[in-house]
XYZ file of C-alpha atoms in Angstrom:
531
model
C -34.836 -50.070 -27.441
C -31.619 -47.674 -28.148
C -30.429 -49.623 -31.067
C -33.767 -49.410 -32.821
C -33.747 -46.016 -32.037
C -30.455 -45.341 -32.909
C -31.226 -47.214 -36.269
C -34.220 -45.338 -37.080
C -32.193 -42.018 -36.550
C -29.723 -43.148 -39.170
C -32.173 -44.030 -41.373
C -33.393 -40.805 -41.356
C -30.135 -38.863 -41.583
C -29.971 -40.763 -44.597
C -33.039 -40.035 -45.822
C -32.676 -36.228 -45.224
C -29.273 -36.331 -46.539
C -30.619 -37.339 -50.282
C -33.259 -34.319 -50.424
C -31.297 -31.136 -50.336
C -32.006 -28.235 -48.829
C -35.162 -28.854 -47.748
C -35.105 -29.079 -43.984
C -32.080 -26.104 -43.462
C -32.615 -23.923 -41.019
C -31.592 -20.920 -42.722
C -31.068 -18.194 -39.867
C -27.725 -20.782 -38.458
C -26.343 -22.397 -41.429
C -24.326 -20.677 -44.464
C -24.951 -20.964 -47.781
C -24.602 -24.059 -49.351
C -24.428 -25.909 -45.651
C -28.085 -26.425 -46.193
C -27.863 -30.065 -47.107
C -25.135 -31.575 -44.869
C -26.146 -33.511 -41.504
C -23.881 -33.640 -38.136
C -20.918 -35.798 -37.199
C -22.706 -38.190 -35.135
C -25.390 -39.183 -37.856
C -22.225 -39.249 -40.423
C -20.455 -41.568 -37.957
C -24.197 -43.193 -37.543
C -23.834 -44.009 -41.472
C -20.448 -45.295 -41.610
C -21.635 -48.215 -39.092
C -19.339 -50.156 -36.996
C -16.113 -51.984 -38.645
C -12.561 -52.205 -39.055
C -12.053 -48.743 -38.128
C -13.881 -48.972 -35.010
C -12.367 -52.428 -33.940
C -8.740 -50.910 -34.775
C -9.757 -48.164 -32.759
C -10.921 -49.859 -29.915
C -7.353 -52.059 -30.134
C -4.984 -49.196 -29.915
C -7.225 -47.839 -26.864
C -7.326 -50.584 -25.134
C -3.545 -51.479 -25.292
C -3.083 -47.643 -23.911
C -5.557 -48.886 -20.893
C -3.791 -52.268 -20.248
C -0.571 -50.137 -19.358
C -2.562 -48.136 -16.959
C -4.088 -51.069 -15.552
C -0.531 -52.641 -14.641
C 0.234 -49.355 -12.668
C -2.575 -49.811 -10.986
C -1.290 -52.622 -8.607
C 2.321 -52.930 -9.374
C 3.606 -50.809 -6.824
C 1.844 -52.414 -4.222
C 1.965 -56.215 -5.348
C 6.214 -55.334 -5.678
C 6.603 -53.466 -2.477
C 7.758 -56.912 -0.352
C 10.262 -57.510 -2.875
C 11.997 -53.992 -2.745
C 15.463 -53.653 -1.567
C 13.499 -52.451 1.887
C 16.104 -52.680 4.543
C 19.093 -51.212 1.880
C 16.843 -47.842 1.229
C 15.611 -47.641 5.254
C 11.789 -47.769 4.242
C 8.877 -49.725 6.588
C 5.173 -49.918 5.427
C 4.229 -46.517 5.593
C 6.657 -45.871 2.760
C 4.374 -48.603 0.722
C 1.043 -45.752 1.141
C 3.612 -43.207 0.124
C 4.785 -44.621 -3.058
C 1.192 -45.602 -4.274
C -0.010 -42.029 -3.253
C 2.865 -40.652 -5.666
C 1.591 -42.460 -8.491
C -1.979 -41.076 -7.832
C -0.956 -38.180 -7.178
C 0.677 -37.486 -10.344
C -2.400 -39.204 -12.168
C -4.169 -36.358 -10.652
C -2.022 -33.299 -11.724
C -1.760 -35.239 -15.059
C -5.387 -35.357 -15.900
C -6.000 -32.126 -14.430
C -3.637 -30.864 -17.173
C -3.943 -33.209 -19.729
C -7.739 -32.555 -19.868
C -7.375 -28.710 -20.340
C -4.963 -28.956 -22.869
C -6.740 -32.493 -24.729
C -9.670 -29.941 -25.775
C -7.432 -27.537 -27.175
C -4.791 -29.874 -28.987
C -6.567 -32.887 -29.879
C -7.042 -36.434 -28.666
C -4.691 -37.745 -30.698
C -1.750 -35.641 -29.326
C -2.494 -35.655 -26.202
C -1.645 -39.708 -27.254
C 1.423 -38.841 -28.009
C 2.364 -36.437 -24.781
C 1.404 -39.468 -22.655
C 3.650 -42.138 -24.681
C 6.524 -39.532 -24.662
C 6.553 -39.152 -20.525
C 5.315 -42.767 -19.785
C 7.793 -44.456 -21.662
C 11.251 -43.031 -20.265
C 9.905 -42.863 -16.470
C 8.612 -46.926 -16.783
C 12.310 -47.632 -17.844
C 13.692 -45.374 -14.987
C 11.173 -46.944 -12.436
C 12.794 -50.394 -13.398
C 16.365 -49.344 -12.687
C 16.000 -47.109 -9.628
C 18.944 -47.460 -7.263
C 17.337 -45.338 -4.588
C 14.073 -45.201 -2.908
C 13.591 -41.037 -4.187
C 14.109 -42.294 -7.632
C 11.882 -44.303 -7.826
C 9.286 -42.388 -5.877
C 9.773 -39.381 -8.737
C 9.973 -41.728 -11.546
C 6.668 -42.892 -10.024
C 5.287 -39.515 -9.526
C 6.164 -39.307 -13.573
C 4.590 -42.219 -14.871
C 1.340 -41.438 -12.652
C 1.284 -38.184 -15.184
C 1.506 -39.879 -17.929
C -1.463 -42.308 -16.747
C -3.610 -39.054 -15.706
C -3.246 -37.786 -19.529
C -4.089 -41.285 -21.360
C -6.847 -42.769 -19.860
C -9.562 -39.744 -20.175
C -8.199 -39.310 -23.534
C -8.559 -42.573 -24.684
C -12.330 -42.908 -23.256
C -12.938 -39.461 -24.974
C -11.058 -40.533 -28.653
C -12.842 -43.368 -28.591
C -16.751 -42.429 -27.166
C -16.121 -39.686 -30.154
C -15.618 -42.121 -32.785
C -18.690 -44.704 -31.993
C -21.770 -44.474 -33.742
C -24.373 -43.996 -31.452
C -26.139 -47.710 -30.858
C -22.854 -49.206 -30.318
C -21.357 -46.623 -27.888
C -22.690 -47.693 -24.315
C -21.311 -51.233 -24.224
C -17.874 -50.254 -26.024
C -17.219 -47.454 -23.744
C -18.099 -49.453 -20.585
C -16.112 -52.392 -21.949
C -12.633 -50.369 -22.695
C -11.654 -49.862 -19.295
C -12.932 -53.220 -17.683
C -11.199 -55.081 -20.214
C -7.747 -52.905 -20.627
C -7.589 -52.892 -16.477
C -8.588 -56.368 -16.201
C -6.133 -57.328 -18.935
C -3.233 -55.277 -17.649
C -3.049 -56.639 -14.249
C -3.455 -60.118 -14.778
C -0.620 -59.577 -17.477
C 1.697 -57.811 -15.070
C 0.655 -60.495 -12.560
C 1.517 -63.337 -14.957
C 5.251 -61.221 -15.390
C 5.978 -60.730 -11.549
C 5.183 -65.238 -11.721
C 7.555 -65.512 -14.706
C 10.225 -63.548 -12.987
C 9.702 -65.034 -9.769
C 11.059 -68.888 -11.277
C 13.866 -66.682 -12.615
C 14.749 -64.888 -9.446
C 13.291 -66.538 -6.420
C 10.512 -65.250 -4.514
C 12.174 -65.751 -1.110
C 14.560 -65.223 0.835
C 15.226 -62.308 -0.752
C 16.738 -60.472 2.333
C 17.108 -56.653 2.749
C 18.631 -56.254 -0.561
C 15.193 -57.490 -1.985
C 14.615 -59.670 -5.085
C 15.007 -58.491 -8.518
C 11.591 -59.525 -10.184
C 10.009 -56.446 -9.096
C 11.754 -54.648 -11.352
C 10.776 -56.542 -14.716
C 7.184 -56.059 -13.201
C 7.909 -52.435 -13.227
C 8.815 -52.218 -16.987
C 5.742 -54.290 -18.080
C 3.694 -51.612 -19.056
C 6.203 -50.515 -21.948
C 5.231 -52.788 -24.573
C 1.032 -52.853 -24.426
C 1.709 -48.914 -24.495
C 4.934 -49.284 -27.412
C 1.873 -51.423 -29.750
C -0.633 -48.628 -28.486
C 0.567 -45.334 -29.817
C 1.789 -47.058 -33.109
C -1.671 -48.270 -33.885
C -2.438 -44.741 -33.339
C 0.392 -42.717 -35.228
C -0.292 -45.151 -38.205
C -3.633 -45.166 -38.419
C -6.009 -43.114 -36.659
C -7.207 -40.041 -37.488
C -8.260 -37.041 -35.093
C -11.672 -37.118 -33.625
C -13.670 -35.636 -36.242
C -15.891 -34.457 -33.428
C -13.192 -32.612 -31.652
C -12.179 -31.230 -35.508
C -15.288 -29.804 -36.061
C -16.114 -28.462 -32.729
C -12.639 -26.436 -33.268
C -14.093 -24.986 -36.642
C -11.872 -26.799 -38.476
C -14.906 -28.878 -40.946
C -12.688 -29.236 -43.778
C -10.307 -31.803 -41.419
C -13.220 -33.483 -39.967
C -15.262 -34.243 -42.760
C -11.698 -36.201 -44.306
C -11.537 -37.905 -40.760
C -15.398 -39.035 -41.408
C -14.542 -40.056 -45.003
C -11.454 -42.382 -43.572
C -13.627 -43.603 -40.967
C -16.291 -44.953 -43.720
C -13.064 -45.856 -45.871
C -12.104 -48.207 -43.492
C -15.035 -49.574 -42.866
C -16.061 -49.675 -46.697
C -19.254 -47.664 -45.835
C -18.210 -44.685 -47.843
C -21.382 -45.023 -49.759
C -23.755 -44.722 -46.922
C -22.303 -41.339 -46.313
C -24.939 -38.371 -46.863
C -23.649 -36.068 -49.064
C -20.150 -37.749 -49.186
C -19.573 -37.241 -45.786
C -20.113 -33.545 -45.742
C -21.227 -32.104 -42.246
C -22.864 -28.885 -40.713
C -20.545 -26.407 -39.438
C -20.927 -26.076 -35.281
C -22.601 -22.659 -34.431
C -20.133 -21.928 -31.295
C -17.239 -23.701 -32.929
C -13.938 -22.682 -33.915
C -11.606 -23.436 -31.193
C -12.591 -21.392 -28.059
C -9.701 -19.898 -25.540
C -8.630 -22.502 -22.878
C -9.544 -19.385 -20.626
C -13.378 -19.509 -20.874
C -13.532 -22.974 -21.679
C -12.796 -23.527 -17.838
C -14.967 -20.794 -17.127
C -17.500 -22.582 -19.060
C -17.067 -25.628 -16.971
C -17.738 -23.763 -14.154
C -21.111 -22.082 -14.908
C -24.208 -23.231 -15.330
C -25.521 -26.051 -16.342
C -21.810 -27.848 -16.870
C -20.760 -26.958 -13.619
C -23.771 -29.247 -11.938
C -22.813 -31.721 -14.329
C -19.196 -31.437 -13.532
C -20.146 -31.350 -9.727
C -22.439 -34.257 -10.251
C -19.352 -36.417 -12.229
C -16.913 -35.707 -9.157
C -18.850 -36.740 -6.516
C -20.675 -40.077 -7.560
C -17.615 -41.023 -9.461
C -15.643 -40.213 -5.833
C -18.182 -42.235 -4.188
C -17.874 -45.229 -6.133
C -14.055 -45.075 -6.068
C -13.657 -45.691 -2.245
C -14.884 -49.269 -2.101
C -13.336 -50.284 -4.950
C -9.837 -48.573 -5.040
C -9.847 -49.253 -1.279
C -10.264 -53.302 -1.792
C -7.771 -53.014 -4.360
C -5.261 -51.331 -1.983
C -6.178 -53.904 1.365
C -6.628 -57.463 -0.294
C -2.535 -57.671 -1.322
C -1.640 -56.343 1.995
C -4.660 -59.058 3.763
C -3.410 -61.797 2.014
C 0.651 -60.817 3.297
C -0.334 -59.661 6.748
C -3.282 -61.825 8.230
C -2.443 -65.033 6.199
C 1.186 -64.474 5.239
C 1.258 -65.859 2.090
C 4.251 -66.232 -0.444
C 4.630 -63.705 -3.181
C 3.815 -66.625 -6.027
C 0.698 -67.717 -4.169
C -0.759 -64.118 -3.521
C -0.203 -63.159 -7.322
C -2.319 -66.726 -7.813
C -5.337 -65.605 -5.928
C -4.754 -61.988 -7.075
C -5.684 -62.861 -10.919
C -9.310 -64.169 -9.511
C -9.988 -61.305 -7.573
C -8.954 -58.696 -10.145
C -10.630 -60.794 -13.018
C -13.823 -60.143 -11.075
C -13.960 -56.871 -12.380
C -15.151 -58.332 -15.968
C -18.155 -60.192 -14.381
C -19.923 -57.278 -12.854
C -19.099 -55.145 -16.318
C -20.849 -58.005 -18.217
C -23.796 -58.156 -16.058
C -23.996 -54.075 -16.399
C -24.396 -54.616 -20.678
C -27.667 -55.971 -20.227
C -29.140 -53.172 -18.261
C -26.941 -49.891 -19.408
C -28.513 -49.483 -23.090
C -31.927 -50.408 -21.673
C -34.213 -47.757 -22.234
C -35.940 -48.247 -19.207
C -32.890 -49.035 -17.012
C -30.496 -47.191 -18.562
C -26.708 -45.645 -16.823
C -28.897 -44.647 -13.876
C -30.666 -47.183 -12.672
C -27.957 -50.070 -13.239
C -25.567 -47.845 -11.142
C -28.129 -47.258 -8.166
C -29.039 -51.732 -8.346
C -25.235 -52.483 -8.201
C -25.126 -50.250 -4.805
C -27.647 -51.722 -3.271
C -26.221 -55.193 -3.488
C -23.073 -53.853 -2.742
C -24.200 -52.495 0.483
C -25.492 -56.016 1.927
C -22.034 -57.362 0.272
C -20.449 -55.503 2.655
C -21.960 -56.090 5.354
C -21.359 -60.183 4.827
C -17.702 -59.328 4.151
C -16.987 -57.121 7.292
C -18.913 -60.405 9.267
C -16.448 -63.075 7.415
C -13.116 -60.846 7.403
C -11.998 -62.778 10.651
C -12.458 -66.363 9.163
C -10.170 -68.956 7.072
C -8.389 -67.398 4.407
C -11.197 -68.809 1.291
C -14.154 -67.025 3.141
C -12.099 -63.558 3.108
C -10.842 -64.175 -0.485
C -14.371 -65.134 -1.667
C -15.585 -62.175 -0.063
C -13.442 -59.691 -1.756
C -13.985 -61.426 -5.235
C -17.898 -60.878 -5.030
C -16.941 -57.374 -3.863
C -15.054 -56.505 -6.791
C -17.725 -57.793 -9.443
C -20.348 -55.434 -8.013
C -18.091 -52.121 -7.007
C -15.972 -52.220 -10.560
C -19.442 -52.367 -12.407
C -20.751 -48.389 -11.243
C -17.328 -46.999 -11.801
C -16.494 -48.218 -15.486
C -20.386 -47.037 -16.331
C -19.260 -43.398 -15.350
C -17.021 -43.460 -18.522
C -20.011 -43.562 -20.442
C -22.279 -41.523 -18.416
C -19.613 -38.808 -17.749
C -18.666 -38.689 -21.270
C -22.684 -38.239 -22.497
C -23.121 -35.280 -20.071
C -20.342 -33.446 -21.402
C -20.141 -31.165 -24.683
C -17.159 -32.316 -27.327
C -15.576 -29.151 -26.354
C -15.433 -29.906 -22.328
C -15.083 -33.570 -22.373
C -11.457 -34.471 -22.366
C -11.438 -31.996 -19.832
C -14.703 -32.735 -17.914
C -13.522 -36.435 -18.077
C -10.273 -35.628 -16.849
C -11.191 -33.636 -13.589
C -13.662 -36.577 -12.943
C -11.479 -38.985 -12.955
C -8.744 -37.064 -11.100
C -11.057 -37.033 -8.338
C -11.369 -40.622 -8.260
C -7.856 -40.937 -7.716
C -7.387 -38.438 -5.481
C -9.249 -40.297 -3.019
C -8.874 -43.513 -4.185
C -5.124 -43.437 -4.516
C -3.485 -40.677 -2.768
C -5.466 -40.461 0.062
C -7.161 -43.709 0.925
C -3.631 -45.722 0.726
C -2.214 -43.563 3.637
C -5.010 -43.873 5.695
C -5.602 -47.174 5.575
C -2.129 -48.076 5.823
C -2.354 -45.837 9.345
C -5.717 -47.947 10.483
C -4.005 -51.481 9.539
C -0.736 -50.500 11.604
C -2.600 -48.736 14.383
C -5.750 -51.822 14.554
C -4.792 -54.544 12.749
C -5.576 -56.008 9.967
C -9.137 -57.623 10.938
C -10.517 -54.338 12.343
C -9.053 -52.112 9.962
C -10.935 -54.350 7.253
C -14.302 -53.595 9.252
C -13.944 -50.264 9.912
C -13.190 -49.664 6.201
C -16.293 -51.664 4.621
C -18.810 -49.866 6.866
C -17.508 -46.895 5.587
C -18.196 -47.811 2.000
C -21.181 -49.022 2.698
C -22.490 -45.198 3.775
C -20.663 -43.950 0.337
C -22.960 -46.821 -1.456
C -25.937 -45.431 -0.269
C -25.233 -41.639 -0.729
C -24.779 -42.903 -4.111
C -27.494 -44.782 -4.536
C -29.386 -41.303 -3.196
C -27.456 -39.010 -5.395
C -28.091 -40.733 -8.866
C -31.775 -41.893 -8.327
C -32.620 -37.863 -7.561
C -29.808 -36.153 -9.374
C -28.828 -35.628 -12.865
C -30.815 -36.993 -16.043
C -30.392 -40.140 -17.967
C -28.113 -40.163 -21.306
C -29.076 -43.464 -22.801
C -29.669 -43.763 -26.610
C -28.909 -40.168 -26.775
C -27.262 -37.417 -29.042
C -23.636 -36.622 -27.493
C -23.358 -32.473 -27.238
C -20.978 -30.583 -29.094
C -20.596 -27.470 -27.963
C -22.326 -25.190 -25.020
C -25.487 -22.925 -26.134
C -27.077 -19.860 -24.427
C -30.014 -22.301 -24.500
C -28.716 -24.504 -21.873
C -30.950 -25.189 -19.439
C -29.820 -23.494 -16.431
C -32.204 -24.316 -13.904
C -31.459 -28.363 -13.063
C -29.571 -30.872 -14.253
C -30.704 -31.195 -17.632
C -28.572 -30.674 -20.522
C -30.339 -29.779 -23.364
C -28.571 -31.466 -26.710
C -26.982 -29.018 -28.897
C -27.510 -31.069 -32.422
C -24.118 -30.249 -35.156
C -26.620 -30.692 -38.069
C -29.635 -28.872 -39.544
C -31.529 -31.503 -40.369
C -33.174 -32.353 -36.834
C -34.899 -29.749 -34.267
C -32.165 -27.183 -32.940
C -32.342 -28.439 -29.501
C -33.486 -31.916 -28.197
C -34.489 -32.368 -24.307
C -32.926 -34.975 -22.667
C -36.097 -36.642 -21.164
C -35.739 -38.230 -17.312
């Protein structure tokens, strides 16, 4: 299993560690170098503890605050002052698809400049443009303010979430890292908008939820601000605390930084001890803090580019059913069953609750050897695809068939997409992966939320709501199977492996495969990743 073999590859850092200079390879490392080992077996040593836990705290408060965006504007659009600034439900699409949109251009950027500056500023870019523009959104007086303050906190929410999974990926040794990753956004999302859910109820006794007239009803504005606090706690845990990635230290050349990181990382976690060599670690042949220039370049060549390529599309794939549901069941429940505002938050928490059920099922197949990020993708298609097909055959019936079927939904569409955190971050070097990340998860968005909103929106006014529904679930049933097709026959499995730190000439260019680039001298200089 990974965790053995995870265990038995810290064991043997260890061991290596305590004889010096006996297994250097002396054409790559300096003198005096010869007895360090890499970051990851460093990180290996220090274990998991409080470091780790505090770590995975701050990062998940950053993802609860993107996980309230991710519904708020829709779940608050009834409420709006929608008469007063002359908007109908098209305008709903449009202010989603300005959030998305700027979630794009945000992680687009973000990424390219998070492997250049750090994860840990990058933090602090995010905190610094999401916290003004969530205040702003609150008080808007005008439909085009809030649209751009929108538009603005969508940045923001591009830059933090592909820097948090990347921050925190780097900092977990390597038997724990599969589950953690996986878990940070399913339980940050899942958190954040039951939380802002639970806020738009609490306002709602203060306000009213009816009769609210053209001038709207006020709660929808406290629901807008939500996110301020979870993301307030989130980048003080961080400023405090946490150290830069030692990883993304020492891939910039800069060992003398990451080798304190590692030592505060064991600190914490009262391993210092178990260090080898007191935490001293190999310098990165290729490292020293390339130009942002050819690191793009680099993303776009062979082999990252087919890795890059392979991260948009299956990640785009398994975006459409799920942001899709996401975007329809608020408007289902309003238009087909015309529900009040308190009881369709009520039956919202369920259905986006479901997410943490298919995410639990995926831990018991993800860090399987023999399943592995793969496999458990390709089995959660499948059964989405007949899931589909039972919910485009039910969406005309009572209101608890439809509701049941979109709950079921959820569970097995959120499980793929949270695993591509962890497969997306294992395929990429230390020195493309905020950025690699980033574009990958743009995509997502892109047609999950900018362009998917507006269409369906168009279908629902144009067919109604039943047919639109149908028409929509037969489509992602064809992206389930292309990606069932795509990751059974494309790409190579990461489980229980080294993460890469930098790009080598010996890359293999010829497929998929990414050959690991180890930090440290102690193991073989390159280690095939094995199908």
């Amino acid at each position: 299993c990974p965790g053995r073999e995870g265990r038995e590859r810290t064991a043997r850092a260890a061991a290596k560690g305590e004889r010096k200079g006996t297994m250097a390879k002396k054409d790559e490392a300096k003198a005096g170098d010869e007895d360090f080992i890499g970051v990851e077996d460093q990180i290996d040593l220090a274990g998991w503890g409080a470091f780790q836990t505090l770590a995975y705290v701050a990062c998940y408060f950053f993802v609860v605050s993107d996980g309230m965006e991710l519904i708020v504007t829709n779940v608050t659009f009834r409420a709006m002052p929608i008469q007063e600034w002359g908007m109908d439900d098209s305008n709903r699409g449009y202010l989603i698809s300005a959030s998305f949109l700027g979630f794009v251009v945000g992680g687009l950027v973000g990424g390219f400049i998070g492997d250049q500056v750090g994860r840990r500023t990058m933090l602090f870019v995010h905190t610094a443009i999401f916290l003004p523009f969530t205040v702003v959104s609150g008080l808007s007086q005008s439909y085009q303010t809030l649209m751009v303050s929108r538009l603005f906190v969508g940045l923001s929410m591009g830059i933090v979430l592909p820097t948090a999974v990347s921050y925190f990926s780097e900092l977990c040794p390597t038997i724990f890292r599969g589950r953690a990753v996986v878990s940070l956004p399913m339980i940050g999302f899942t958190s954040g908008e039951v939380i802002v859910l639970l806020v738009g109820l609490g306002a709602m006794r203060v306000y009213g939820e009816t009769d609210c007239g053209g001038d709207g009803c006020d709660w929808w504005r406290w629901m807008m601000v939500a996110g301020f606090v979870p993301d307030l706690i989130a980048v003080s845990l961080v400023y405090f605390f946490m150290p830069e990635s030692p990883r993304f230290l020492l891939a910039q050349g800069r060992r003398e930084e990451a080798e304190k990181a590692v030592r505060r990382i064991a600190e914490f976690n009262g391993t210092v001890g178990k260090l080898a060599e007191g935490g001293r670690l190999s310098p990165v042949r290729g490292g020293g803090g390339e130009e942002p220039a050819k690191l793009f370049k680099e993303l776009l060549e062979a082999p990252l580019r087919d890795n890059l390529v392979l991260i948009i599309v299956v990640w785009g794939l398994l975006a459409l059913p799920l942001f899709g549901m996401g975007y329809l069941f608020p408007i289902m429940l309003e238009k087909q069953f015309d529900v009040s505002p308190s009881r369709q938050f009520l039956l919202m928490i369920p259905f986006v609750a479901a997410e943490t059920i298919g995410v639990a099922m995926a831990f018991f197949f993800i860090d399987d050897i023999n399943v592995g990020r793969k496999r458990t993708i390709a089995a959660f298609e499948v059964v989405c695809v007949v899931l589909l097909a039972f919910g485009a055959y039910v969406s005309d019936w009572d209101l608890p068939w439809v509701v049941a079927s979109y709950i079921v939904l959820k569970v097995v569409t959120a499980a793929p997409y949270n695993i591509m955190y962890t497969w997306a971050a294992e395929l990429l070097p230390t020195t493309h992966r905020n950025q690699g990340i980033s574009i990958g998860n743009a995509s997502t968005k892109l047609i999950g939320g900018v362009c998917l909103p507006v269409l369906l929106t168009a279908l629902v006014m144009v067919n109604g709501m039943v047919a639109a529904s149908r028409m929509t679930f037969v489509g992602y049933a064809l992206a389930c199977v292309m990606t069932t097709a795509i990751v059974l026959n494309v790409g190579r499995e990461t489980v229980g492996r080294v993460m890469v730190d930098v790009v080598d000439e010996s890359l293999d260019d010829s497929s998929l495969l990414l050959t690991r680039r180890s930090s440290g001298g102690h193991r073989d200089e390159y280690q095939p990743i094995q199908p």
